[in-house]
Amino acid sequence: MSAVIYGQREVRRARYAVAAVFAVHGAVTGSFATRVPWIQDHAQVSAGQLGLALAFPALGASLAMPLAGSVSHRFGARTALRGLLALWTLALVLPSLAPNLLTLCLALFVYGATAGMSDVAMNALGVEVENRLDKSIMSGLHGMWSTGALIGSAAGTLAAHLGADARTHHVLAAAALTVTGLVACSWVLDLQPAEDEDPPPRFALPPRSALLIGAVGFCAVFAEGASLDWSAVYLRDELETSAGLAAACTTGFTLTMALARLAGDKVVDRFGAVRTVRVSGVLATLGGLLVVVGGHPAVAMTGFALMGLGIAVVVPLCFAAAGRAGSNPSLAIAGVATITYTSGLVAPSAIGGLAQATSLVVSFGLVTLLACCLVAFAKVLRAGDRDRPKISPPAAEVPGRQS
């Protein structure tokens, strides 16, 4: 992309626009996650079959995410994000319409493909805004994603409590989120490729510097994906709670994630990336232990809330570390994004498969073990500390284009 010079007013406005886009993206996820039990019953699938179906978003995202860069190069960042985000919000409707396992798998494939492409596009614009402001904002942007997920899950909790049909709920949610997303995209940075810029490769292996960072992100996002898609099922099936209380557990998880991410930039600036992630790993591990051994709805809900608090800032710090490690920051960020995002989509199916073979308690034992890894390997994110020299602001604020 060409380096368009924007004034600080335009960049600040773009920051709020990208934040709104993150919130819309999160709201789709929250709306879907709280209605997974309804979708499971409607499609008449077992826990193992649901786990199989939940592998299809990972497949769709893995195949589609590499195309996001090409779409942005061809149409420009703003137009690409507008189209990809609209496809994602509309895809929310598809899983609740599926009457059986086959159609559910197909619906979730499309759901994952549109989720992955829009996620890559909005994170790329978020990194661009962060670079132009020269201060950390990625944790806050991901906090807006969690805020959106909280709003979506809260609406889903209410719908589940009222016994509403998920098809009606998701049609209304998709319509509102599509309109909101289109409006927000009107104010993001309108980056265009330079005339002599070659299209990005559709497939590229991540650099070595991204692998360890991506592994840390994998652990955090695995716990996030497992909790979002299975916390409600866990309370309903293992602890025999009502559908409304089960959905409220997902809401509590997203609430703690949202609060931690919104405050994350200041915490990281004060304590550093490594110390923050180590403490976060301890909290996530404690939360996992409460889920596994608690045996009571209140204890399990507290455990899920602690896991949300513990893993909240890890992924934004993975992006920050990738951007400052190695000789090719953009390729490193793309590699980390692929690893972490695929983890979130693989996690639900892995949890379901293990639950089918053993139980959901054992499945969340695995999540707890991965949370321990955050404590052990936090030093990998040392590059995420903002101790590098400040970048001088542009000499001029006249809109233009540089190659």
Short mmCIF file of C-alpha atoms in Angstrom, two decimals:
data_model
loop_
_atom_site.label_atom_id
_atom_site.label_comp_id
_atom_site.label_asym_id
_atom_site.label_seq_id
_atom_site.Cartn_x
_atom_site.Cartn_y
_atom_site.Cartn_z
CA MET A 1 0.00 0.00 0.00
CA SER A 2 1.13 3.52 -0.69
CA ALA A 3 1.94 5.76 2.25
CA VAL A 4 -0.82 8.38 2.12
CA ILE A 5 -0.12 11.34 4.39
CA TYR A 6 -3.13 12.12 6.58
CA GLY A 7 -3.49 14.89 9.12
CA GLN A 8 -3.78 13.89 12.76
CA ARG A 9 -7.48 14.72 12.76
CA GLU A 10 -8.13 12.25 9.94
CA VAL A 11 -6.00 9.59 11.61
CA ARG A 12 -7.84 9.99 14.93
CA ARG A 13 -11.16 9.73 13.12
CA ALA A 14 -9.91 6.59 11.36
CA ARG A 15 -8.96 5.16 14.75
CA TYR A 16 -12.53 5.48 16.00
CA ALA A 17 -13.86 4.06 12.73
CA VAL A 18 -11.61 1.00 12.94
CA ALA A 19 -12.63 0.59 16.59
CA ALA A 20 -16.27 0.50 15.49
CA VAL A 21 -15.40 -2.10 12.85
CA PHE A 22 -13.73 -4.26 15.53
CA ALA A 23 -16.87 -3.94 17.67
CA VAL A 24 -19.12 -5.02 14.78
CA HIS A 25 -16.90 -8.03 14.08
CA GLY A 26 -16.99 -9.03 17.73
CA ALA A 27 -20.76 -8.63 17.92
CA VAL A 28 -21.19 -11.24 15.19
CA THR A 29 -19.07 -13.71 17.16
CA GLY A 30 -20.94 -13.02 20.40
CA SER A 31 -24.30 -13.37 18.68
CA PHE A 32 -23.32 -16.76 17.30
CA ALA A 33 -21.60 -18.13 20.42
CA THR A 34 -24.55 -17.72 22.78
CA ARG A 35 -26.89 -19.58 20.42
CA VAL A 36 -24.66 -22.61 19.80
CA PRO A 37 -26.82 -24.82 22.08
CA TRP A 38 -29.93 -23.81 20.06
CA ILE A 39 -28.13 -24.46 16.77
CA GLN A 40 -26.96 -27.85 18.06
CA ASP A 41 -30.52 -28.84 18.98
CA HIS A 42 -32.00 -27.49 15.75
CA ALA A 43 -29.53 -29.42 13.59
CA GLN A 44 -29.94 -32.48 15.85
CA VAL A 45 -26.20 -33.14 16.21
CA SER A 46 -24.25 -34.68 19.09
CA ALA A 47 -21.32 -33.04 20.88
CA GLY A 48 -18.89 -34.89 18.63
CA GLN A 49 -20.80 -33.93 15.47
CA LEU A 50 -20.94 -30.33 16.64
CA GLY A 51 -17.19 -30.45 17.14
CA LEU A 52 -16.80 -31.73 13.58
CA ALA A 53 -19.00 -28.94 12.23
CA LEU A 54 -17.02 -26.35 14.18
CA ALA A 55 -13.88 -27.46 12.33
CA PHE A 56 -15.30 -26.05 9.10
CA PRO A 57 -14.85 -22.40 10.05
CA ALA A 58 -11.15 -23.18 10.49
CA LEU A 59 -11.04 -24.77 7.06
CA GLY A 60 -12.88 -21.86 5.46
CA ALA A 61 -10.68 -19.28 7.16
CA SER A 62 -7.44 -21.09 6.32
CA LEU A 63 -8.34 -21.16 2.64
CA ALA A 64 -9.71 -17.61 2.48
CA MET A 65 -7.41 -15.56 4.73
CA PRO A 66 -4.49 -15.52 2.27
CA LEU A 67 -6.83 -13.89 -0.26
CA ALA A 68 -7.51 -10.84 1.93
CA GLY A 69 -4.30 -9.12 0.91
CA SER A 70 -5.07 -9.59 -2.78
CA VAL A 71 -8.59 -8.22 -2.31
CA SER A 72 -7.23 -5.14 -0.53
CA HIS A 73 -4.60 -4.64 -3.23
CA ARG A 74 -7.18 -4.81 -6.01
CA PHE A 75 -9.95 -2.69 -4.51
CA GLY A 76 -8.14 -0.58 -1.90
CA ALA A 77 -8.24 -1.05 1.87
CA ARG A 78 -11.49 0.81 2.52
CA THR A 79 -13.57 -0.80 -0.22
CA ALA A 80 -12.16 -4.24 0.58
CA LEU A 81 -12.99 -3.92 4.27
CA ARG A 82 -16.49 -2.64 3.50
CA GLY A 83 -17.28 -5.64 1.30
CA LEU A 84 -15.61 -8.28 3.47
CA LEU A 85 -17.21 -7.02 6.67
CA ALA A 86 -20.68 -7.02 5.06
CA LEU A 87 -20.18 -10.62 3.94
CA TRP A 88 -19.20 -11.56 7.51
CA THR A 89 -22.18 -9.89 9.18
CA LEU A 90 -24.61 -11.48 6.72
CA ALA A 91 -23.00 -14.91 7.20
CA LEU A 92 -24.24 -14.85 10.81
CA VAL A 93 -27.65 -15.97 9.54
CA LEU A 94 -26.44 -19.17 7.89
CA PRO A 95 -25.66 -21.56 10.83
CA SER A 96 -29.06 -21.10 12.47
CA LEU A 97 -30.78 -22.02 9.18
CA ALA A 98 -28.98 -25.38 8.92
CA PRO A 99 -31.35 -28.32 9.53
CA ASN A 100 -28.71 -31.08 9.64
CA LEU A 101 -25.00 -31.80 9.97
CA LEU A 102 -24.15 -31.40 6.27
CA THR A 103 -25.77 -28.01 5.86
CA LEU A 104 -24.34 -26.87 9.20
CA CYS A 105 -20.83 -27.74 7.99
CA LEU A 106 -21.37 -25.80 4.74
CA ALA A 107 -22.80 -22.81 6.60
CA LEU A 108 -19.89 -22.75 9.03
CA PHE A 109 -17.39 -22.99 6.17
CA VAL A 110 -18.76 -19.76 4.69
CA TYR A 111 -18.98 -18.26 8.19
CA GLY A 112 -15.29 -18.96 8.79
CA ALA A 113 -14.12 -17.79 5.37
CA THR A 114 -15.79 -14.40 5.68
CA ALA A 115 -14.68 -14.07 9.31
CA GLY A 116 -11.04 -14.69 8.43
CA MET A 117 -10.82 -12.31 5.50
CA SER A 118 -12.54 -9.43 7.30
CA ASP A 119 -10.38 -10.04 10.39
CA VAL A 120 -7.15 -9.75 8.39
CA ALA A 121 -8.34 -6.59 6.65
CA MET A 122 -9.37 -4.77 9.83
CA ASN A 123 -6.20 -5.75 11.74
CA ALA A 124 -4.04 -4.49 8.88
CA LEU A 125 -5.79 -1.12 9.02
CA GLY A 126 -5.49 -1.10 12.81
CA VAL A 127 -1.72 -1.60 12.60
CA GLU A 128 -1.50 1.19 10.03
CA VAL A 129 -3.36 3.60 12.32
CA GLU A 130 -1.16 2.58 15.27
CA ASN A 131 1.96 3.32 13.23
CA ARG A 132 0.67 6.76 12.22
CA LEU A 133 -0.32 7.68 15.78
CA ASP A 134 2.95 6.23 17.13
CA LYS A 135 1.32 4.84 20.25
CA SER A 136 -0.12 1.51 21.27
CA ILE A 137 -3.79 1.09 20.36
CA MET A 138 -4.07 -2.57 19.36
CA SER A 139 -5.12 -3.76 22.81
CA GLY A 140 -7.83 -1.10 22.83
CA LEU A 141 -9.00 -2.13 19.37
CA HIS A 142 -9.22 -5.74 20.47
CA GLY A 143 -11.02 -4.43 23.54
CA MET A 144 -13.61 -2.95 21.21
CA TRP A 145 -13.90 -6.37 19.58
CA SER A 146 -14.59 -7.86 23.00
CA THR A 147 -17.05 -5.06 23.74
CA GLY A 148 -18.88 -5.93 20.55
CA ALA A 149 -18.80 -9.60 21.50
CA LEU A 150 -20.21 -8.64 24.89
CA ILE A 151 -23.07 -6.72 23.29
CA GLY A 152 -23.76 -9.57 20.90
CA SER A 153 -23.65 -12.19 23.65
CA ALA A 154 -25.82 -10.06 25.93
CA ALA A 155 -28.45 -9.86 23.21
CA GLY A 156 -28.07 -13.60 22.69
CA THR A 157 -28.48 -14.21 26.42
CA LEU A 158 -31.73 -12.24 26.40
CA ALA A 159 -32.94 -14.08 23.30
CA ALA A 160 -32.11 -17.46 24.84
CA HIS A 161 -33.78 -16.49 28.13
CA LEU A 162 -36.94 -15.54 26.24
CA GLY A 163 -36.81 -18.74 24.20
CA ALA A 164 -36.54 -16.81 20.93
CA ASP A 165 -35.91 -18.62 17.67
CA ALA A 166 -32.23 -18.13 16.75
CA ARG A 167 -33.15 -17.66 13.09
CA THR A 168 -35.20 -14.57 13.85
CA HIS A 169 -32.59 -13.32 16.32
CA HIS A 170 -29.74 -13.68 13.82
CA VAL A 171 -31.61 -12.10 10.90
CA LEU A 172 -32.30 -9.00 12.98
CA ALA A 173 -28.75 -8.90 14.35
CA ALA A 174 -27.21 -9.33 10.89
CA ALA A 175 -29.28 -6.49 9.45
CA ALA A 176 -28.32 -4.07 12.24
CA LEU A 177 -24.63 -5.02 12.19
CA THR A 178 -24.37 -4.79 8.40
CA VAL A 179 -25.66 -1.23 8.39
CA THR A 180 -23.41 -0.25 11.30
CA GLY A 181 -20.38 -1.77 9.63
CA LEU A 182 -20.98 -0.05 6.30
CA VAL A 183 -21.26 3.33 8.02
CA ALA A 184 -18.08 2.79 10.06
CA CYS A 185 -16.08 1.72 6.99
CA SER A 186 -16.75 5.10 5.39
CA TRP A 187 -14.23 6.71 7.77
CA VAL A 188 -11.32 4.24 7.78
CA LEU A 189 -8.04 5.06 5.99
CA ASP A 190 -8.48 4.78 2.24
CA LEU A 191 -5.16 3.16 1.37
CA GLN A 192 -4.52 2.39 -2.29
CA PRO A 193 -1.71 0.36 -3.88
CA ALA A 194 1.10 2.30 -5.54
CA GLU A 195 1.11 2.14 -9.33
CA ASP A 196 4.28 0.05 -9.43
CA GLU A 197 3.39 -2.16 -6.44
CA ASP A 198 3.23 -5.87 -7.17
CA PRO A 199 0.26 -7.84 -5.80
CA PRO A 200 1.03 -9.69 -2.56
CA PRO A 201 1.59 -13.44 -2.76
CA ARG A 202 -1.52 -15.47 -2.05
CA PHE A 203 0.39 -18.00 0.03
CA ALA A 204 3.61 -17.45 2.00
CA LEU A 205 5.18 -19.30 4.90
CA PRO A 206 5.54 -17.20 8.06
CA PRO A 207 9.13 -16.19 8.95
CA ARG A 208 10.91 -17.99 11.76
CA SER A 209 10.55 -14.96 14.04
CA ALA A 210 6.77 -15.37 13.92
CA LEU A 211 6.60 -19.03 14.86
CA LEU A 212 7.32 -18.79 18.60
CA ILE A 213 5.24 -15.64 18.92
CA GLY A 214 2.43 -17.38 17.07
CA ALA A 215 2.72 -20.38 19.41
CA VAL A 216 2.06 -18.14 22.42
CA GLY A 217 -0.91 -16.61 20.60
CA PHE A 218 -2.10 -20.12 19.73
CA CYS A 219 -2.40 -21.00 23.43
CA ALA A 220 -4.36 -17.84 24.26
CA VAL A 221 -6.70 -18.01 21.29
CA PHE A 222 -7.32 -21.73 21.84
CA ALA A 223 -8.62 -20.88 25.32
CA GLU A 224 -10.67 -18.02 23.90
CA GLY A 225 -12.27 -20.08 21.14
CA ALA A 226 -12.99 -22.98 23.49
CA SER A 227 -14.61 -20.69 26.06
CA LEU A 228 -16.68 -18.70 23.58
CA ASP A 229 -18.19 -21.72 21.85
CA TRP A 230 -18.32 -24.25 24.70
CA SER A 231 -18.83 -22.34 27.95
CA ALA A 232 -22.61 -22.26 27.50
CA VAL A 233 -22.70 -25.95 26.54
CA TYR A 234 -20.46 -26.76 29.53
CA LEU A 235 -22.83 -25.18 32.03
CA ARG A 236 -25.91 -26.66 30.40
CA ASP A 237 -24.63 -30.23 29.99
CA GLU A 238 -22.07 -30.69 32.78
CA LEU A 239 -23.69 -28.53 35.48
CA GLU A 240 -27.33 -28.83 34.31
CA THR A 241 -28.13 -25.10 34.31
CA SER A 242 -30.85 -23.29 32.37
CA ALA A 243 -30.22 -21.99 28.84
CA GLY A 244 -30.33 -18.40 30.09
CA LEU A 245 -27.73 -18.97 32.83
CA ALA A 246 -25.53 -20.92 30.42
CA ALA A 247 -25.61 -18.03 27.93
CA ALA A 248 -24.84 -15.59 30.77
CA CYS A 249 -21.57 -17.46 31.38
CA THR A 250 -20.43 -16.58 27.88
CA THR A 251 -21.41 -12.98 28.57
CA GLY A 252 -19.27 -12.91 31.72
CA PHE A 253 -16.30 -14.28 29.81
CA THR A 254 -16.57 -11.62 27.11
CA LEU A 255 -17.08 -8.89 29.75
CA THR A 256 -13.79 -9.58 31.52
CA MET A 257 -11.98 -9.79 28.18
CA ALA A 258 -13.43 -6.44 27.10
CA LEU A 259 -12.45 -4.67 30.33
CA ALA A 260 -8.93 -6.09 30.33
CA ARG A 261 -8.30 -5.18 26.71
CA LEU A 262 -9.65 -1.67 27.07
CA ALA A 263 -7.20 -1.10 29.93
CA GLY A 264 -4.46 -3.20 28.39
CA ASP A 265 -2.43 -0.49 26.63
CA LYS A 266 -1.78 1.41 29.88
CA VAL A 267 -0.99 -1.78 31.81
CA VAL A 268 1.53 -2.96 29.21
CA ASP A 269 3.19 0.47 29.04
CA ARG A 270 3.66 0.40 32.82
CA PHE A 271 4.69 -3.20 33.48
CA GLY A 272 6.00 -4.42 30.11
CA ALA A 273 4.83 -7.18 27.84
CA VAL A 274 6.62 -10.09 29.54
CA ARG A 275 5.44 -9.37 33.09
CA THR A 276 1.91 -8.65 31.89
CA VAL A 277 1.65 -11.95 30.03
CA ARG A 278 3.10 -13.94 32.95
CA VAL A 279 0.52 -12.56 35.36
CA SER A 280 -2.16 -13.05 32.71
CA GLY A 281 -1.14 -16.69 32.35
CA VAL A 282 -1.46 -17.23 36.09
CA LEU A 283 -4.98 -15.77 36.09
CA ALA A 284 -6.02 -17.87 33.09
CA THR A 285 -4.62 -21.03 34.69
CA LEU A 286 -6.48 -20.34 37.94
CA GLY A 287 -9.67 -19.78 35.95
CA GLY A 288 -9.23 -23.08 34.13
CA LEU A 289 -8.74 -24.93 37.40
CA LEU A 290 -11.96 -23.44 38.78
CA VAL A 291 -13.85 -24.61 35.68
CA VAL A 292 -12.44 -28.12 35.89
CA VAL A 293 -12.71 -28.80 39.64
CA GLY A 294 -15.40 -26.33 40.76
CA GLY A 295 -18.45 -28.49 40.16
CA HIS A 296 -20.84 -25.57 40.76
CA PRO A 297 -22.26 -23.03 38.26
CA ALA A 298 -21.06 -20.00 40.21
CA VAL A 299 -17.53 -21.39 40.51
CA ALA A 300 -17.39 -22.34 36.84
CA MET A 301 -18.66 -18.92 35.76
CA THR A 302 -15.98 -17.29 37.93
CA GLY A 303 -13.41 -19.53 36.28
CA PHE A 304 -14.49 -18.55 32.77
CA ALA A 305 -14.41 -14.88 33.77
CA LEU A 306 -10.83 -15.26 35.07
CA MET A 307 -9.80 -16.98 31.86
CA GLY A 308 -11.20 -14.06 29.90
CA LEU A 309 -9.22 -11.65 32.07
CA GLY A 310 -6.05 -13.70 31.74
CA ILE A 311 -5.90 -14.16 27.98
CA ALA A 312 -7.25 -10.74 26.98
CA VAL A 313 -4.05 -8.85 26.12
CA VAL A 314 -1.97 -11.74 24.81
CA VAL A 315 -3.02 -11.57 21.16
CA PRO A 316 -2.57 -7.78 20.80
CA LEU A 317 0.91 -8.20 22.28
CA CYS A 318 1.62 -10.99 19.80
CA PHE A 319 0.85 -8.60 16.94
CA ALA A 320 3.03 -5.91 18.53
CA ALA A 321 5.93 -8.32 19.04
CA ALA A 322 5.66 -9.64 15.49
CA GLY A 323 5.73 -6.11 14.10
CA ARG A 324 9.00 -5.39 15.89
CA ALA A 325 10.74 -8.73 15.32
CA GLY A 326 12.62 -9.79 12.21
CA SER A 327 13.34 -7.95 9.00
CA ASN A 328 9.85 -8.23 7.48
CA PRO A 329 7.24 -6.97 9.99
CA SER A 330 4.26 -7.29 7.66
CA LEU A 331 5.02 -10.91 6.85
CA ALA A 332 5.57 -11.68 10.54
CA ILE A 333 2.24 -10.11 11.49
CA ALA A 334 0.47 -12.09 8.77
CA GLY A 335 2.10 -15.31 10.00
CA VAL A 336 1.11 -14.69 13.61
CA ALA A 337 -2.42 -13.75 12.53
CA THR A 338 -2.78 -17.00 10.59
CA ILE A 339 -1.52 -19.14 13.49
CA THR A 340 -3.61 -17.45 16.17
CA TYR A 341 -6.79 -17.13 14.15
CA THR A 342 -6.64 -20.74 13.00
CA SER A 343 -6.21 -21.73 16.65
CA GLY A 344 -9.45 -20.01 17.58
CA LEU A 345 -11.32 -21.82 14.87
CA VAL A 346 -9.70 -25.21 15.50
CA ALA A 347 -10.24 -25.04 19.27
CA PRO A 348 -14.03 -25.58 19.29
CA SER A 349 -13.78 -28.71 17.15
CA ALA A 350 -10.86 -30.05 19.20
CA ILE A 351 -12.82 -29.47 22.40
CA GLY A 352 -15.83 -31.26 20.91
CA GLY A 353 -13.79 -34.23 19.71
CA LEU A 354 -12.10 -34.65 23.07
CA ALA A 355 -15.44 -34.24 24.85
CA GLN A 356 -16.94 -36.98 22.68
CA ALA A 357 -14.09 -39.33 23.61
CA THR A 358 -13.93 -38.34 27.29
CA SER A 359 -15.84 -35.35 28.71
CA LEU A 360 -15.97 -31.56 28.58
CA VAL A 361 -14.19 -31.52 31.95
CA VAL A 362 -11.17 -33.22 30.38
CA SER A 363 -11.40 -30.84 27.41
CA PHE A 364 -11.06 -27.82 29.66
CA GLY A 365 -8.22 -29.55 31.44
CA LEU A 366 -6.37 -29.22 28.14
CA VAL A 367 -7.29 -25.52 28.01
CA THR A 368 -5.85 -25.09 31.51
CA LEU A 369 -2.60 -26.75 30.46
CA LEU A 370 -2.26 -24.38 27.51
CA ALA A 371 -2.87 -21.44 29.85
CA CYS A 372 0.16 -22.60 31.88
CA CYS A 373 2.24 -22.28 28.73
CA LEU A 374 1.59 -18.52 28.74
CA VAL A 375 3.52 -18.28 32.00
CA ALA A 376 6.37 -20.43 30.73
CA PHE A 377 6.88 -18.72 27.37
CA ALA A 378 5.95 -15.11 28.11
CA LYS A 379 9.53 -13.98 27.40
CA VAL A 380 8.95 -14.66 23.70
CA LEU A 381 6.90 -11.44 23.61
CA ARG A 382 9.73 -9.25 24.90
CA ALA A 383 9.79 -7.53 21.50
CA GLY A 384 6.28 -6.27 22.23
CA ASP A 385 7.56 -3.73 24.76
CA ARG A 386 7.34 -0.18 23.43
CA ASP A 387 10.94 0.77 24.20
CA ARG A 388 11.96 1.52 20.64
CA PRO A 389 12.76 5.09 19.54
CA LYS A 390 9.84 7.29 18.65
CA ILE A 391 9.01 7.73 14.98
CA SER A 392 9.09 11.33 13.92
CA PRO A 393 5.72 12.64 12.74
CA PRO A 394 5.32 13.64 9.10
CA ALA A 395 6.66 17.07 8.26
CA ALA A 396 3.47 17.97 6.45
CA GLU A 397 -0.18 17.11 6.95
CA VAL A 398 -1.30 17.69 3.39
CA PRO A 399 -3.10 14.67 1.97
CA GLY A 400 -1.07 13.08 -0.82
CA ARG A 401 0.63 9.88 -1.90
CA GLN A 402 4.16 8.60 -1.63
CA SER A 403 5.51 5.46 -3.22
#
